[in-house]
Rosetta silent file (secondary structure, phi, psi, omega in degrees, C-alpha in Angstrom):
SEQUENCE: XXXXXXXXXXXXXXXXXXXXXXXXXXXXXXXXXXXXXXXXXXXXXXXXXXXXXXXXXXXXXXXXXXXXXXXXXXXXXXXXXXXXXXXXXXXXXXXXXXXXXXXXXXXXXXXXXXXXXXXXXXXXXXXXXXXXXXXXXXXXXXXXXXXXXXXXXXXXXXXXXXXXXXXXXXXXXXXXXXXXXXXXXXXXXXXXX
SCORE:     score description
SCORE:     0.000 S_00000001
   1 L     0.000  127.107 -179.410   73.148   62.322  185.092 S_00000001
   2 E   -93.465  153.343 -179.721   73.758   65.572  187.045 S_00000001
   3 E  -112.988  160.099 -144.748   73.405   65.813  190.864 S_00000001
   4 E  -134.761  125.196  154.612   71.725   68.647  192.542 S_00000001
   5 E  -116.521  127.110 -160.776   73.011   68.866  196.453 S_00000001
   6 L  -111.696   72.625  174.457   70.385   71.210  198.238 S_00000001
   7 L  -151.109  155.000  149.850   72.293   71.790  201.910 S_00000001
   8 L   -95.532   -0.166 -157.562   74.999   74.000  202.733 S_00000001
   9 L   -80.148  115.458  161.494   76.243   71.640  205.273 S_00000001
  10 L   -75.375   47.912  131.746   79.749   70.377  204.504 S_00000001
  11 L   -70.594  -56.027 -168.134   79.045   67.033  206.550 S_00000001
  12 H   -67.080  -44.000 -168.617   76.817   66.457  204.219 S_00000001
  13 H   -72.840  -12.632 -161.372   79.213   66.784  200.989 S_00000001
  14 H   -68.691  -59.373  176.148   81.724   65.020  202.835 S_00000001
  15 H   -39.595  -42.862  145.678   79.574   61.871  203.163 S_00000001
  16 H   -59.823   25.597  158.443   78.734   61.896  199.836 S_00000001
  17 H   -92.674  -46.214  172.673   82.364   61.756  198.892 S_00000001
  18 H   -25.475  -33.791 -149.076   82.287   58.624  200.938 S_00000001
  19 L  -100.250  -14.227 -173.983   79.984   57.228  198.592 S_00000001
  20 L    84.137   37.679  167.392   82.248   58.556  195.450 S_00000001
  21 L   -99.338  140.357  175.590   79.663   61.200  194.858 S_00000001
  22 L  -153.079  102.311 -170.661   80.575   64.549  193.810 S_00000001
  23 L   -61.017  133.405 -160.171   77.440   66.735  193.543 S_00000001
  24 L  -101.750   -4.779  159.453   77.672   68.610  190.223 S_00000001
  25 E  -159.295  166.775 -161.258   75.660   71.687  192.078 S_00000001
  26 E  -154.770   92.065 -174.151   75.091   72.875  195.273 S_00000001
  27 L  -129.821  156.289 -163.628   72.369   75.247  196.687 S_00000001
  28 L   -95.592  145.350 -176.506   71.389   76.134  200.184 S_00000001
  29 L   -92.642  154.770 -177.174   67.498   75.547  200.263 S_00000001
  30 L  -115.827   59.877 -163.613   65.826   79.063  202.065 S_00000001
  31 L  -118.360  152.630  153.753   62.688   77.445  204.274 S_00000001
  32 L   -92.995  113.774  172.886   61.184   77.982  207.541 S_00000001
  33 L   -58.106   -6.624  177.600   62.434   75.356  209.984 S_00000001
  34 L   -33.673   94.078 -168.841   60.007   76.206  212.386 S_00000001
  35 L   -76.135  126.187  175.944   58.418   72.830  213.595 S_00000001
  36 L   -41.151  165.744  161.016   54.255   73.087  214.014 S_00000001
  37 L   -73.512  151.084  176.276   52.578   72.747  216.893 S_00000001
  38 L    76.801  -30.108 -170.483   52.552   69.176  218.401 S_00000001
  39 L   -35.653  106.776  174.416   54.809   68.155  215.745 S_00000001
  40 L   -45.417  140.255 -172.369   56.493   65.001  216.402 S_00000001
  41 H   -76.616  -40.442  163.148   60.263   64.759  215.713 S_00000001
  42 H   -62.857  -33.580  157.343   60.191   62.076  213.150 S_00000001
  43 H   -62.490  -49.050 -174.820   57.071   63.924  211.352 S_00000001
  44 H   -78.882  -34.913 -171.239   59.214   67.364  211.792 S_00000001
  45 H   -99.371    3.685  178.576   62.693   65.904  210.255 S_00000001
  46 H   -85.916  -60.393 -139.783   60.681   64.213  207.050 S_00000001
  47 H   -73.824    0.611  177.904   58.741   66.917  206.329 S_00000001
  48 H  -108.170    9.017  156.213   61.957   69.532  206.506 S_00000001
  49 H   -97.423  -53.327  178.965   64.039   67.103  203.756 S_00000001
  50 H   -47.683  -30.990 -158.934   61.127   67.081  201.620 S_00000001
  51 H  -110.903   22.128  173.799   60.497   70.853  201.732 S_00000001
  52 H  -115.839  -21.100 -159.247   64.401   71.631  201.423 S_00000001
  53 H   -96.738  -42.921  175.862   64.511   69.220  198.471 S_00000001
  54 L   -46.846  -45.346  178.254   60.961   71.285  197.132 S_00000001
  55 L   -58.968  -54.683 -168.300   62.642   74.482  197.627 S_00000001
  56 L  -104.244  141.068  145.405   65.443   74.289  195.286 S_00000001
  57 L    -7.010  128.325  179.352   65.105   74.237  191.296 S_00000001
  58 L  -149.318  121.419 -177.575   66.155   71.201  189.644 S_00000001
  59 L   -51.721  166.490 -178.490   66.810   71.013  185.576 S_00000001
  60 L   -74.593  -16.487 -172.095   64.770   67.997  183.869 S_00000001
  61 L  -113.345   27.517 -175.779   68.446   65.825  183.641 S_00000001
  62 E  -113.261  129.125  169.798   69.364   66.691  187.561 S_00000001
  63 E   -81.871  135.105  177.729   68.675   64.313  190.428 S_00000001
  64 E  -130.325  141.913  173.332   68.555   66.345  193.605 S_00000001
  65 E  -113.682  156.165 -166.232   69.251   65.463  196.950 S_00000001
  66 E  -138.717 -177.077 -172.522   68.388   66.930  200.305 S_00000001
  67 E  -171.444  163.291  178.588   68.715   66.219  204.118 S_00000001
  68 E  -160.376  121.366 -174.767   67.546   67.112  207.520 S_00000001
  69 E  -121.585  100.135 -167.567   69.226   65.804  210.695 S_00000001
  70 E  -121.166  166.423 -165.941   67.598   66.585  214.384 S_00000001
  71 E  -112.756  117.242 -179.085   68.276   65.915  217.573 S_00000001
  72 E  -132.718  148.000  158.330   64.860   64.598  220.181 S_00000001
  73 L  -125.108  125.513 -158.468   64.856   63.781  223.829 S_00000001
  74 L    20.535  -93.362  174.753   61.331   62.212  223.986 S_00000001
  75 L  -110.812   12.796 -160.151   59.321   64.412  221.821 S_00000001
  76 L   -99.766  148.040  176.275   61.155   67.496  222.199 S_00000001
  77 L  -132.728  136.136 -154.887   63.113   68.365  219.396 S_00000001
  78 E  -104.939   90.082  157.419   66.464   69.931  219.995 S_00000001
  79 L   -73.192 -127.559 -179.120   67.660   71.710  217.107 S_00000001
  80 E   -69.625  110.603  164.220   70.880   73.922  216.065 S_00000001
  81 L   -50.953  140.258  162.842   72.628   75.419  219.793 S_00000001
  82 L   -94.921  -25.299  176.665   72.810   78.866  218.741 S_00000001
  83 L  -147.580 -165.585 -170.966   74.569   79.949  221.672 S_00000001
  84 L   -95.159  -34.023  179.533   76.546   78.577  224.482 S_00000001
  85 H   -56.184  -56.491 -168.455   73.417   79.033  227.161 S_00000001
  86 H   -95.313   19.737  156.480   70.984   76.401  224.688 S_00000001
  87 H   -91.839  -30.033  176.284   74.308   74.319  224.004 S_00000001
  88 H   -60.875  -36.997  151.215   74.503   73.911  227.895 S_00000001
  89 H   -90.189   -6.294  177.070   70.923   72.837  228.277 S_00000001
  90 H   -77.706  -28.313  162.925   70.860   70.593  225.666 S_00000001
  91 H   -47.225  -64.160  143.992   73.864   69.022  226.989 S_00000001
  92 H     1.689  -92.308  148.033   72.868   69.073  229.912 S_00000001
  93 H   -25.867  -56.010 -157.252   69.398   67.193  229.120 S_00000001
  94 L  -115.001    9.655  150.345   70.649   64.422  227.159 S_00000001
  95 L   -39.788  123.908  168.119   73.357   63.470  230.217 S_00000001
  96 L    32.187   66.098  149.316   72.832   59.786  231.110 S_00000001
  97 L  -154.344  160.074  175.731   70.097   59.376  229.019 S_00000001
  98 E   -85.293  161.739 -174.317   69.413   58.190  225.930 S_00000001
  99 E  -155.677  145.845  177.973   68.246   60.764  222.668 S_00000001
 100 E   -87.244  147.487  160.707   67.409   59.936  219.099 S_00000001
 101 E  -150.673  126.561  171.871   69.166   61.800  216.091 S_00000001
 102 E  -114.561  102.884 -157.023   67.411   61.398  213.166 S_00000001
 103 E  -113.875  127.772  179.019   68.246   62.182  209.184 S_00000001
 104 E  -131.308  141.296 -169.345   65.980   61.993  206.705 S_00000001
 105 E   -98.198  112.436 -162.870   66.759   61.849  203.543 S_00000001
 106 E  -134.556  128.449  175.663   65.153   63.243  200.242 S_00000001
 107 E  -151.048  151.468 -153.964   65.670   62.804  196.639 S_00000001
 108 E  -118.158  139.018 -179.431   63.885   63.847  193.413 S_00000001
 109 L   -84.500 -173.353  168.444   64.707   61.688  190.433 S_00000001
 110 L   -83.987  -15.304  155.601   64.979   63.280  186.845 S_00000001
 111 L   -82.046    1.537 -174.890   61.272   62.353  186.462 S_00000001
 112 L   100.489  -11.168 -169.363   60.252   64.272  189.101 S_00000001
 113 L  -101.341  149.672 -175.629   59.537   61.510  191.573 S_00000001
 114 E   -66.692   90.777 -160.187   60.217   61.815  195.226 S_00000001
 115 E  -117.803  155.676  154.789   61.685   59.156  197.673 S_00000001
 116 E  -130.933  149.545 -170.378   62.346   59.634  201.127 S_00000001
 117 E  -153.459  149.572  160.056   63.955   57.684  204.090 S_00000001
 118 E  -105.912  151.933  170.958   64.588   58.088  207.449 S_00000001
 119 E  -136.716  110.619  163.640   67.403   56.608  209.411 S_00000001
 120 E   -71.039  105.679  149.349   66.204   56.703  213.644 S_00000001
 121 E   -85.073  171.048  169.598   69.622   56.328  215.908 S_00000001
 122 E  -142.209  117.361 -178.757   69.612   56.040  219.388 S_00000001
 123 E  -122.468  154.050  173.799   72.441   57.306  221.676 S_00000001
 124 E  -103.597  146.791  175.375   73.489   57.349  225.108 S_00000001
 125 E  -110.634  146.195  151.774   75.758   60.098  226.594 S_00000001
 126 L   -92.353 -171.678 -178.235   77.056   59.582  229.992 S_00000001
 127 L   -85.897  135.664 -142.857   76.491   62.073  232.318 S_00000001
 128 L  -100.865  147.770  166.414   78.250   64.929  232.147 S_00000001
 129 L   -85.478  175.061 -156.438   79.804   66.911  234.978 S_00000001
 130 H   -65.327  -44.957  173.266   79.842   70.955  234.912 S_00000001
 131 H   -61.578  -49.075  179.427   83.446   70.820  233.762 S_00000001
 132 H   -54.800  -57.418 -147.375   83.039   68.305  230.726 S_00000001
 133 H   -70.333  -72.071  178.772   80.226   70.525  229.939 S_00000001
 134 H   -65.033  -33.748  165.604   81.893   73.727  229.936 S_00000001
 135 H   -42.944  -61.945 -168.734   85.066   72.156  228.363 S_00000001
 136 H   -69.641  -34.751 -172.073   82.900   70.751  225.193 S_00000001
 137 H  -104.749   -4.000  160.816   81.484   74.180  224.726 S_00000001
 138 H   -50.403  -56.700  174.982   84.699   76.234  225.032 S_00000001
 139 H   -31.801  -52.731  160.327   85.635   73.806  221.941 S_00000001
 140 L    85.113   30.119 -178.901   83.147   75.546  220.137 S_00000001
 141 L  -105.833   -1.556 -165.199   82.469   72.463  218.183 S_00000001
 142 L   -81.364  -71.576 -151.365   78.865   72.009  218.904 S_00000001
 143 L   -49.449  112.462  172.641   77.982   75.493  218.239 S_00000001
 144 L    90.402    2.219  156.180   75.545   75.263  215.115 S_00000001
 145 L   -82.434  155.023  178.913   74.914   71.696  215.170 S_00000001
 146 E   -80.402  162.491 -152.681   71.720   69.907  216.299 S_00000001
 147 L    64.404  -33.856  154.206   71.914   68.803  219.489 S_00000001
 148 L    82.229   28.356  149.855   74.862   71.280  219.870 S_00000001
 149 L  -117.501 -168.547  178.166   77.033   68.133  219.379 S_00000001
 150 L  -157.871  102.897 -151.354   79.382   66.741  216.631 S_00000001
 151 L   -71.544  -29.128 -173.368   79.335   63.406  216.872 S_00000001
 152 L  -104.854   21.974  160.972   82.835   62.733  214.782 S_00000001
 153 L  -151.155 -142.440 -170.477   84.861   64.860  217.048 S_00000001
 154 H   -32.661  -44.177 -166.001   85.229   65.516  220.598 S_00000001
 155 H   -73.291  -63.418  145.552   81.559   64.081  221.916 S_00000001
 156 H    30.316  -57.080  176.122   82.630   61.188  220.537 S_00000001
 157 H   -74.579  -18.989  176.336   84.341   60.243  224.217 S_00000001
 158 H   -83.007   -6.588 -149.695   81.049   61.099  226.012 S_00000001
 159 E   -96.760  100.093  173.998   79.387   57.900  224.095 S_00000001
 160 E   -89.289  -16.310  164.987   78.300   55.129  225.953 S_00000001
 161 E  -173.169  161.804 -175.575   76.729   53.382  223.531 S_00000001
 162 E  -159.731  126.066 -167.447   74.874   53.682  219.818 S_00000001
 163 E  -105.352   89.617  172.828   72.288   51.949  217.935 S_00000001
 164 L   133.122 -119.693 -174.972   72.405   52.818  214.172 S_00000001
 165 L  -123.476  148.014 -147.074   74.302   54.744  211.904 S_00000001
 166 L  -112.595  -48.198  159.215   77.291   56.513  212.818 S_00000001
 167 L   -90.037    4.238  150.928   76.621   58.881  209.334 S_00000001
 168 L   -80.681   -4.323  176.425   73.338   59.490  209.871 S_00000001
 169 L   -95.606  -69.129 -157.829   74.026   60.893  213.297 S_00000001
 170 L   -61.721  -24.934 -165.632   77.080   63.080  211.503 S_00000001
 171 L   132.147  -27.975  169.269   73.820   64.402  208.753 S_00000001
 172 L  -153.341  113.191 -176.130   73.448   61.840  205.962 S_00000001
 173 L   -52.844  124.191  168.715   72.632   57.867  206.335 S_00000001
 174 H   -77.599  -48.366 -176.637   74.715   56.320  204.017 S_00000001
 175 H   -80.186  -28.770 -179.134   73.421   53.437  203.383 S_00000001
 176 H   -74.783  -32.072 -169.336   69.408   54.706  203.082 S_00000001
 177 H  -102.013    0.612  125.265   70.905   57.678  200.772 S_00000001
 178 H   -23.179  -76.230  157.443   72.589   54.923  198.576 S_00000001
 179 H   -16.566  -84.681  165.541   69.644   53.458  198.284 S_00000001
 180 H   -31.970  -79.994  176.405   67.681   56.542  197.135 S_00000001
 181 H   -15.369  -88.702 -152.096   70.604   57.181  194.491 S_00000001
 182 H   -75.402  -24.632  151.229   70.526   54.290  192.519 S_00000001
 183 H   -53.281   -2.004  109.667   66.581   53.977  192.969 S_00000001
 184 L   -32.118  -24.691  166.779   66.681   57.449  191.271 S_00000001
 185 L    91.633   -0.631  177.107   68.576   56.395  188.385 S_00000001
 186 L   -66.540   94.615 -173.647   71.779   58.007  189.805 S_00000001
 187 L   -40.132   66.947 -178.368   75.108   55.846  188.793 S_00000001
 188 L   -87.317  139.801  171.745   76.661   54.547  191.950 S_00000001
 189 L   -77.893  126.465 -177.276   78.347   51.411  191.776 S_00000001
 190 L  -110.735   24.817  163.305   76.162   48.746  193.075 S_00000001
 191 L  -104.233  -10.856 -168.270   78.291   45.927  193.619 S_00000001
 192 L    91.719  -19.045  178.626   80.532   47.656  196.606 S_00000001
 193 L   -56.585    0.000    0.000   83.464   47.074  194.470 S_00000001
C-alpha cells in the first residue's frame, strides 16, 4: 500500500518517521486558507485537513494523508506570523494565558473513504517580558509557524504547563494519526513492538 503525504511541512514528515512511516509521495495541497466568517477554530482546522486531503490526486492503491495545525486564543484563530510585527502580537496575546493548538488530521483510504480526527491541546505560556519577546523573534524560529511559535525548540522554556499532545502541537497527533493509518488499511505495526 502506497502513502500519499499532502503537506509541505517537514514537521509533519518528521512525525511520521516517528511512527516508521515513510510517505511514498509528497505533494503540497494549493487551497485557500482563508477561514469564513464566524468560523470557529475547531470547525476552521477540520475543514482545512479535509480540503488539503481533497485537493491532492490520489491513485486507486494510495492512502493519503493530510493535516492542519492552528493556533486559537478564545475564538480567534491565530495562524502562520508572517512577519515579526504579527509574531509580536501573537506573542504577546497568548502571555500568561492559556491558547489551544489544534491538528486535525485527514486520511483517504484506497476506497476512497475519509476519516478525520482532531487532537484539542491546551497550553499556558508565562508571560513574557519585551525582551523574551524580542529575543524569541530575533531567533527567527517562529516565523511561518502558527502561533508564530515552535513548540520543540526555543518556546519550549516559556511553557508553564500542557494538556495533550506534545506532536500534535509540533503539526501531527500521533497517536489519532495512528489510528487513522491502520483504520485505512495502512500497515503500521499494531502491537507497539
Amino acid at each position: 500500500m502506497k502513502l500519499v503525504l499532502a503537506s509541505s511541512s517537514p514537521r509533519r514528515l518528521e512525525l511520521l518517521g516517528r511512527l516508521g512511516v515513510k510517505p511514498d509521495r509528497i505533494m503540497s495541497p494549493d487551497i485557500d486558507e482563508t477561514p469564513l466568517e464566524a468560523e470557529l477554530p475547531r470547525d476552521y482546522v477540520i475543514r482545512m485537513a479535509q480540503e488539503k486531503a481533497a485537493a491532492v490526486e490520489r491513485a486507486d492503491d494510495e492512502i493519503l494523508i493530510a493535516g492542519d495545525t492552528i493556533v486559537a486564543v478564545g475564538r480567534r484563530i491565530l495562524g502562520k506570523a508572517d512577519n515579526d510585527a504579527e509574531q509580536r502580537q501573537f506573542l504577546k496575546l497568548m502571555g500568561g494565558r492559556r491558547h489551544h493548538t489544534m491538528s486535525a488530521v485527514c486520511v483517504i483510504a484506497a476506497d476512497g473513504t475519509a476519516r478525520t480526527k482532531l487532537s484539542d491541546s491546551t497550553i499556558k505560556f508565562k508571560r513574557f517580558d519585551d525582551q523574551e519577546i524580542e529575543g524569541y523573534i530575533k531567533s527567527g524560529e517562529g516565523q511561518g509557524k502558527a502561533g508564530g511559535y515552535a513548540i520543540q525548540g526555543l518556546a519550549e522554556a516559556f511553557v508553564i504547563s500542557i494538556s495533550g499532545s506534545f506532536s500534535g502541537i509540533m503539526g501531527l497527533p500521533l497517536y489519532e494519526t495512528r489510528n487513522l493509518l491502520i483504520s485505512s488499511g495502512y500497515p503500521l505495526n499494531q502491537d507497539g513492538d
